Short mmCIF file of C-alpha atoms in Angstrom, two decimals:
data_model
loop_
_atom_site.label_atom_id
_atom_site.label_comp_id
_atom_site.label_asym_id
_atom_site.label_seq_id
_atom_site.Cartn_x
_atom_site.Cartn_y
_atom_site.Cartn_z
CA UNK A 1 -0.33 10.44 -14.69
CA UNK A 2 3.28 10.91 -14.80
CA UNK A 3 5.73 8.05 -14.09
CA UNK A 4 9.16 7.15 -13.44
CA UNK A 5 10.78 5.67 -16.25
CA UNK A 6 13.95 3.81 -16.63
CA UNK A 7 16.17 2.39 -19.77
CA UNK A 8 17.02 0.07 -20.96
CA UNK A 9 14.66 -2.49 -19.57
CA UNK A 10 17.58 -5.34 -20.30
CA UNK A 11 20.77 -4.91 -20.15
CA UNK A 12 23.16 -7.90 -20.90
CA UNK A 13 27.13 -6.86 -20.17
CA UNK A 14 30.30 -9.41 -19.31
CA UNK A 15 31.96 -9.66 -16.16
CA UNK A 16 34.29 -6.55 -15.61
CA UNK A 17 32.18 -4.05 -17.80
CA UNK A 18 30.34 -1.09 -16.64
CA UNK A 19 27.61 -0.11 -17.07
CA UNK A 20 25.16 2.28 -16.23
CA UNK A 21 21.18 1.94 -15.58
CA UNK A 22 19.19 5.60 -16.86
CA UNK A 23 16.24 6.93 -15.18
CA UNK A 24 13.86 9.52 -15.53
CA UNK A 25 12.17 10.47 -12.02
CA UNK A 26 8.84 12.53 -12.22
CA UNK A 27 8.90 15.86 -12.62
CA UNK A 28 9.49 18.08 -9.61
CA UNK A 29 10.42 15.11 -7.21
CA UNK A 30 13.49 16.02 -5.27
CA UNK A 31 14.48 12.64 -3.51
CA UNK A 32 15.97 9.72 -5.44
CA UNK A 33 16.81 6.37 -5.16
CA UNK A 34 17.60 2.87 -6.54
CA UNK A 35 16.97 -0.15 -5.01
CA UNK A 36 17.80 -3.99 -6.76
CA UNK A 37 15.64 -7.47 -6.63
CA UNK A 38 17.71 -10.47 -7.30
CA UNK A 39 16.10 -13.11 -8.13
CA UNK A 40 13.74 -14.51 -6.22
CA UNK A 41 14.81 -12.51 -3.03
CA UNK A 42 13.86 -9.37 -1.44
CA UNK A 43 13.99 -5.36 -3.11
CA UNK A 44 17.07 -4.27 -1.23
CA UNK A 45 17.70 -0.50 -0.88
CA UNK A 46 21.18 0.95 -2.46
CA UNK A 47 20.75 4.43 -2.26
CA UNK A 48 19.20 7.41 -1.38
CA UNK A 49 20.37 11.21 -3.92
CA UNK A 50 18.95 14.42 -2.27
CA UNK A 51 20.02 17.81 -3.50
CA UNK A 52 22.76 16.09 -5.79
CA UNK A 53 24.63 14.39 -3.17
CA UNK A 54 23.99 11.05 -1.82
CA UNK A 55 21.79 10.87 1.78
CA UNK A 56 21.79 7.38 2.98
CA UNK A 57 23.56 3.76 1.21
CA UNK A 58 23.60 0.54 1.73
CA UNK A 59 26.17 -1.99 2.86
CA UNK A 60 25.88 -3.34 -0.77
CA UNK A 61 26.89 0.16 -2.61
CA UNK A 62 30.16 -0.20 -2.39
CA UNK A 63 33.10 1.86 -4.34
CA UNK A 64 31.75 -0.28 -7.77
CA UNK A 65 28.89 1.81 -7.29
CA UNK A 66 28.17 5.58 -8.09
CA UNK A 67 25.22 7.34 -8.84
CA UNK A 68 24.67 10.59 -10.62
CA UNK A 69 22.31 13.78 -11.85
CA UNK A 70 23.66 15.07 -14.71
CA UNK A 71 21.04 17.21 -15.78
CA UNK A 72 17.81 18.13 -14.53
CA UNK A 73 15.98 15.61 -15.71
CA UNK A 74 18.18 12.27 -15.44
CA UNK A 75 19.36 10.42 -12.39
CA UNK A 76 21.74 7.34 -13.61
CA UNK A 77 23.48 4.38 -11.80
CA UNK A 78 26.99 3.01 -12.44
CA UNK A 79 28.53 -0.21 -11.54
CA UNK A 80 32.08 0.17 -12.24
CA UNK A 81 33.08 -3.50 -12.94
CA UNK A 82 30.05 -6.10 -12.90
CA UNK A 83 30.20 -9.23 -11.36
CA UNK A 84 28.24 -12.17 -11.72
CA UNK A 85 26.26 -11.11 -8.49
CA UNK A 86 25.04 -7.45 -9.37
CA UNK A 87 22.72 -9.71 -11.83
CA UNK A 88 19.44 -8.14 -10.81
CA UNK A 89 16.61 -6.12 -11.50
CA UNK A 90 17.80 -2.48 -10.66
CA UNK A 91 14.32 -0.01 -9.53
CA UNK A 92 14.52 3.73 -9.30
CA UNK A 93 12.24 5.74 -7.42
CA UNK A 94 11.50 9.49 -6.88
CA UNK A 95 9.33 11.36 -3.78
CA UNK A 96 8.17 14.68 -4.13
CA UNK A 97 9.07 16.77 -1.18
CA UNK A 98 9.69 16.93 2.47
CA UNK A 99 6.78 15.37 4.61
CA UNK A 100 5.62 12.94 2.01
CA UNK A 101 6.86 9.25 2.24
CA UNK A 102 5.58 7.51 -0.35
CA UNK A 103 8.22 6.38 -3.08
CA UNK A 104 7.09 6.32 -6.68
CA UNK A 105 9.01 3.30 -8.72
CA UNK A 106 9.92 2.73 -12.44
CA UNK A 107 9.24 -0.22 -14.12
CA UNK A 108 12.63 -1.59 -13.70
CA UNK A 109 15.72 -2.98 -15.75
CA UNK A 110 16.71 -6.50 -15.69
CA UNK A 111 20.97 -6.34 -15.31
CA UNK A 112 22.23 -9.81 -16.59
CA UNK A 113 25.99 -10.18 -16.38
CA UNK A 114 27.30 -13.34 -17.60
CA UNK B 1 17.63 -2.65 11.77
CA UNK B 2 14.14 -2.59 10.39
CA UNK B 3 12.70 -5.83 9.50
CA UNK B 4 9.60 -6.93 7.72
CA UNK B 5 7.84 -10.00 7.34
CA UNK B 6 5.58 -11.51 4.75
CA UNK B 7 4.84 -14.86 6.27
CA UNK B 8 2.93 -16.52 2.87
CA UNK B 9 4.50 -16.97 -0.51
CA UNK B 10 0.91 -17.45 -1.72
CA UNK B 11 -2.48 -16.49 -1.10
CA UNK B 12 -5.50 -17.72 -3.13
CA UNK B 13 -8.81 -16.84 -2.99
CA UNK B 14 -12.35 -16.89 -5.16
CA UNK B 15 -13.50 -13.42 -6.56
CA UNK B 16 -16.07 -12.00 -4.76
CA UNK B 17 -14.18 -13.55 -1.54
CA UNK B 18 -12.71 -11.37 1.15
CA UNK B 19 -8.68 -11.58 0.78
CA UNK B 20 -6.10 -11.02 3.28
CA UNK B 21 -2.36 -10.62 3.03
CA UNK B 22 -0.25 -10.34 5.98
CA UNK B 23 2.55 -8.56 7.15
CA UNK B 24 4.71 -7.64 10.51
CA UNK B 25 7.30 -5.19 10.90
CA UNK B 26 10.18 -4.61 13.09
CA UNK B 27 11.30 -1.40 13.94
CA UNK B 28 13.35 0.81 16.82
CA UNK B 29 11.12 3.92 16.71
CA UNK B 30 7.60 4.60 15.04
CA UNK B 31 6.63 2.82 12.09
CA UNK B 32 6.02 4.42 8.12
CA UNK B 33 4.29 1.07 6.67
CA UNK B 34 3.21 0.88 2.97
CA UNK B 35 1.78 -1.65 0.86
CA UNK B 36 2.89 -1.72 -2.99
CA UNK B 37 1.76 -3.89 -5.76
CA UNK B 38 3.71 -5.55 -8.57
CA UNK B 39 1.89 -6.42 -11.89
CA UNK B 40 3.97 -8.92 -14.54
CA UNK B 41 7.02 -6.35 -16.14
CA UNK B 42 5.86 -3.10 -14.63
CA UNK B 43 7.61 -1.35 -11.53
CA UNK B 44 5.76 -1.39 -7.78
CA UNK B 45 2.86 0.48 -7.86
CA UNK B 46 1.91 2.69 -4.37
CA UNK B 47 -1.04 1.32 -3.03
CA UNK B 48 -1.53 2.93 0.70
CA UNK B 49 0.19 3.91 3.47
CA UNK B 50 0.56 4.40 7.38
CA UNK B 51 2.11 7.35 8.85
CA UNK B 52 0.10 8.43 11.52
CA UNK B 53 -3.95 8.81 12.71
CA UNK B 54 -6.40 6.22 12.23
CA UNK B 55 -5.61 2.28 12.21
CA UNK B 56 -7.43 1.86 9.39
CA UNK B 57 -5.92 3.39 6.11
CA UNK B 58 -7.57 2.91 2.58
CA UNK B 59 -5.82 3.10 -0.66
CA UNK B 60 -6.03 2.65 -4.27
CA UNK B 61 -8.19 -0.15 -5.91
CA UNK B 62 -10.72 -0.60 -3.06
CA UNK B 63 -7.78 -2.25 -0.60
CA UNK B 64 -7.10 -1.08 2.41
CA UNK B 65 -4.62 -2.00 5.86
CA UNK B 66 -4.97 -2.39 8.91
CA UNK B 67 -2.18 -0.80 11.64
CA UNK B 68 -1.79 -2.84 14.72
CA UNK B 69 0.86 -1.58 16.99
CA UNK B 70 0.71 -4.42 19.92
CA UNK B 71 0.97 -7.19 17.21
CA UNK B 72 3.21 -4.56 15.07
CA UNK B 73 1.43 -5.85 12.24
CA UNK B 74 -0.15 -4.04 9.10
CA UNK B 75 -2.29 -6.47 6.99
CA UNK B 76 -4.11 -5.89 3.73
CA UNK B 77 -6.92 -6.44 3.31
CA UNK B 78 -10.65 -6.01 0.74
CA UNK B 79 -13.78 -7.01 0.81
CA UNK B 80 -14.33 -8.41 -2.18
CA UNK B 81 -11.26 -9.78 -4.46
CA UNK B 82 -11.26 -9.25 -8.36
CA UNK B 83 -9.62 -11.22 -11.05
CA UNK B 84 -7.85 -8.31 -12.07
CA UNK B 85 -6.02 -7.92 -8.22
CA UNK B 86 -3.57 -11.28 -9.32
CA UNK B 87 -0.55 -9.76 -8.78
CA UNK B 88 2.55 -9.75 -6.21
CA UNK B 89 2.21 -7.63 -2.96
CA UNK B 90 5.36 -6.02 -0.88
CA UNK B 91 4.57 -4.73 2.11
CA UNK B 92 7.08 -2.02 3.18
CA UNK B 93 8.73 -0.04 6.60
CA UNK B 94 10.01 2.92 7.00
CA UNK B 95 12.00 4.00 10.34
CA UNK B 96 10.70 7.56 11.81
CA UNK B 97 13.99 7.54 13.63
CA UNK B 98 16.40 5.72 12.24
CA UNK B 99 17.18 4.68 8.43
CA UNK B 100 15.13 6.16 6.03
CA UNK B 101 15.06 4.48 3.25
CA UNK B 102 12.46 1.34 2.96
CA UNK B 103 12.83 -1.95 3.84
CA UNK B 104 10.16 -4.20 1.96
CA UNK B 105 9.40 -7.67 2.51
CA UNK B 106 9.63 -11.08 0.36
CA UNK B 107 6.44 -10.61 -1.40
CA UNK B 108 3.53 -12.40 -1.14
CA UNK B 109 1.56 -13.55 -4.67
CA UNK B 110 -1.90 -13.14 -4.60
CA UNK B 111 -4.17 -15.56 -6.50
CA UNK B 112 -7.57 -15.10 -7.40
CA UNK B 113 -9.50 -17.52 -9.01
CA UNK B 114 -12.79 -16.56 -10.88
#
């Protein structure tokens, strides 16, 4: 069954740095997104990629955040300049077309920015 | 805004027993519920989903939800819990009308003893 996948599944980066989280959405989905679980709290939606631009954000992606399809295959997130509060587990999820609503998710990677 | 609640942290309950976890939404137009499953250091895993037609929706794994629009809530629910269904639950909404992106709940960890 194919899957979203996502790498690295840890990333560890100093305050300031950028970075940027890789996924892999199924095959022939056509909506993207990411979404981020600190800690103990909720998933929180970021952002929402349809037909390589972005559809719908979030009050937290803000201009340290972009997100990008470079190919066909990979969708990627960058944070700019990490703070000590982007330290979170970062999801990315695909949906296959128009008229279906269930989001498929990756397994995750754990952001740690000390 | 689109709300959701999970009002138990916890939930435990003997295999073979009948389990129950419980969500309510808030929402300005129709609903889009889902229920999605976490297992230890894998991503949320679609269980089932509401969109339209019959209260009762089954899904994956023998669970299934019930929709209740007067008490706008959309508890899961099986007859008979497994060892193997330990895991954390998010229930999930989806605006038809306004954002449309999902808003999940705290999570609610599910505990079943054998």
């Amino acid at each position: 069954e194919p899957e979203v996948t996502q790498t690295p599944s840890h990333q560890v980066t100093q305050m300031g740095q950028e970075v940027i989280l890789r996924c892999v959405p199924i095959s022939n989905h056509l909506y993207f997104y990411w979404y981020r679980q600190i800690l103990g709290q909720k998933v929180e939606f970021l952002v929402s990629f349809y037909n390589n631009e972005i559809s719908e954000k979030s009050e937290i992606f803000d201009d340290q955040f972009s997100v990008e399809r470079p190919d066909g295959s990979n969708f990627t997130l960058k944070i700019r300049s990490t703070k000590l509060e982007d330290s979170a587990m970062y999801f990315c999820a695909s949906r296959p077309r128009q008229g279906t609503y269930e989001q498929y998710f990756g397994p995750g990677t754990r952001l740690t920015v000390t | 805004a689109q709300s959701v609640a999970q009002p138990e942290d916890q939930v435990n309950v003997a295999e073979g027993n009948p389990l129950t976890v419980k969500c309510t939404y808030s929402v300005s137009g129709n609903p889009y519920l889902f229920w999605y499953v976490q297992y230890p250091n894998r991503g949320l895993q679609f269980l089932l989903k509401y969109i339209t037609g019959d209260n009762l929706v089954k899904g994956s794994y023998g669970f299934e939800a019930e929709f209740n629009k007067s008490q706008t809530s959309f508890h899961l629910k099986k007859p008979s819990a497994l060892v193997s269904d330990s895991a954390l639950y998010f229930c999930a909404v989806r605006d038809t009308t306004g954002r449309r992106a999902l808003t999940f709940g705290s999570g609610t960890r599910l505990q079943v003893q054998p």
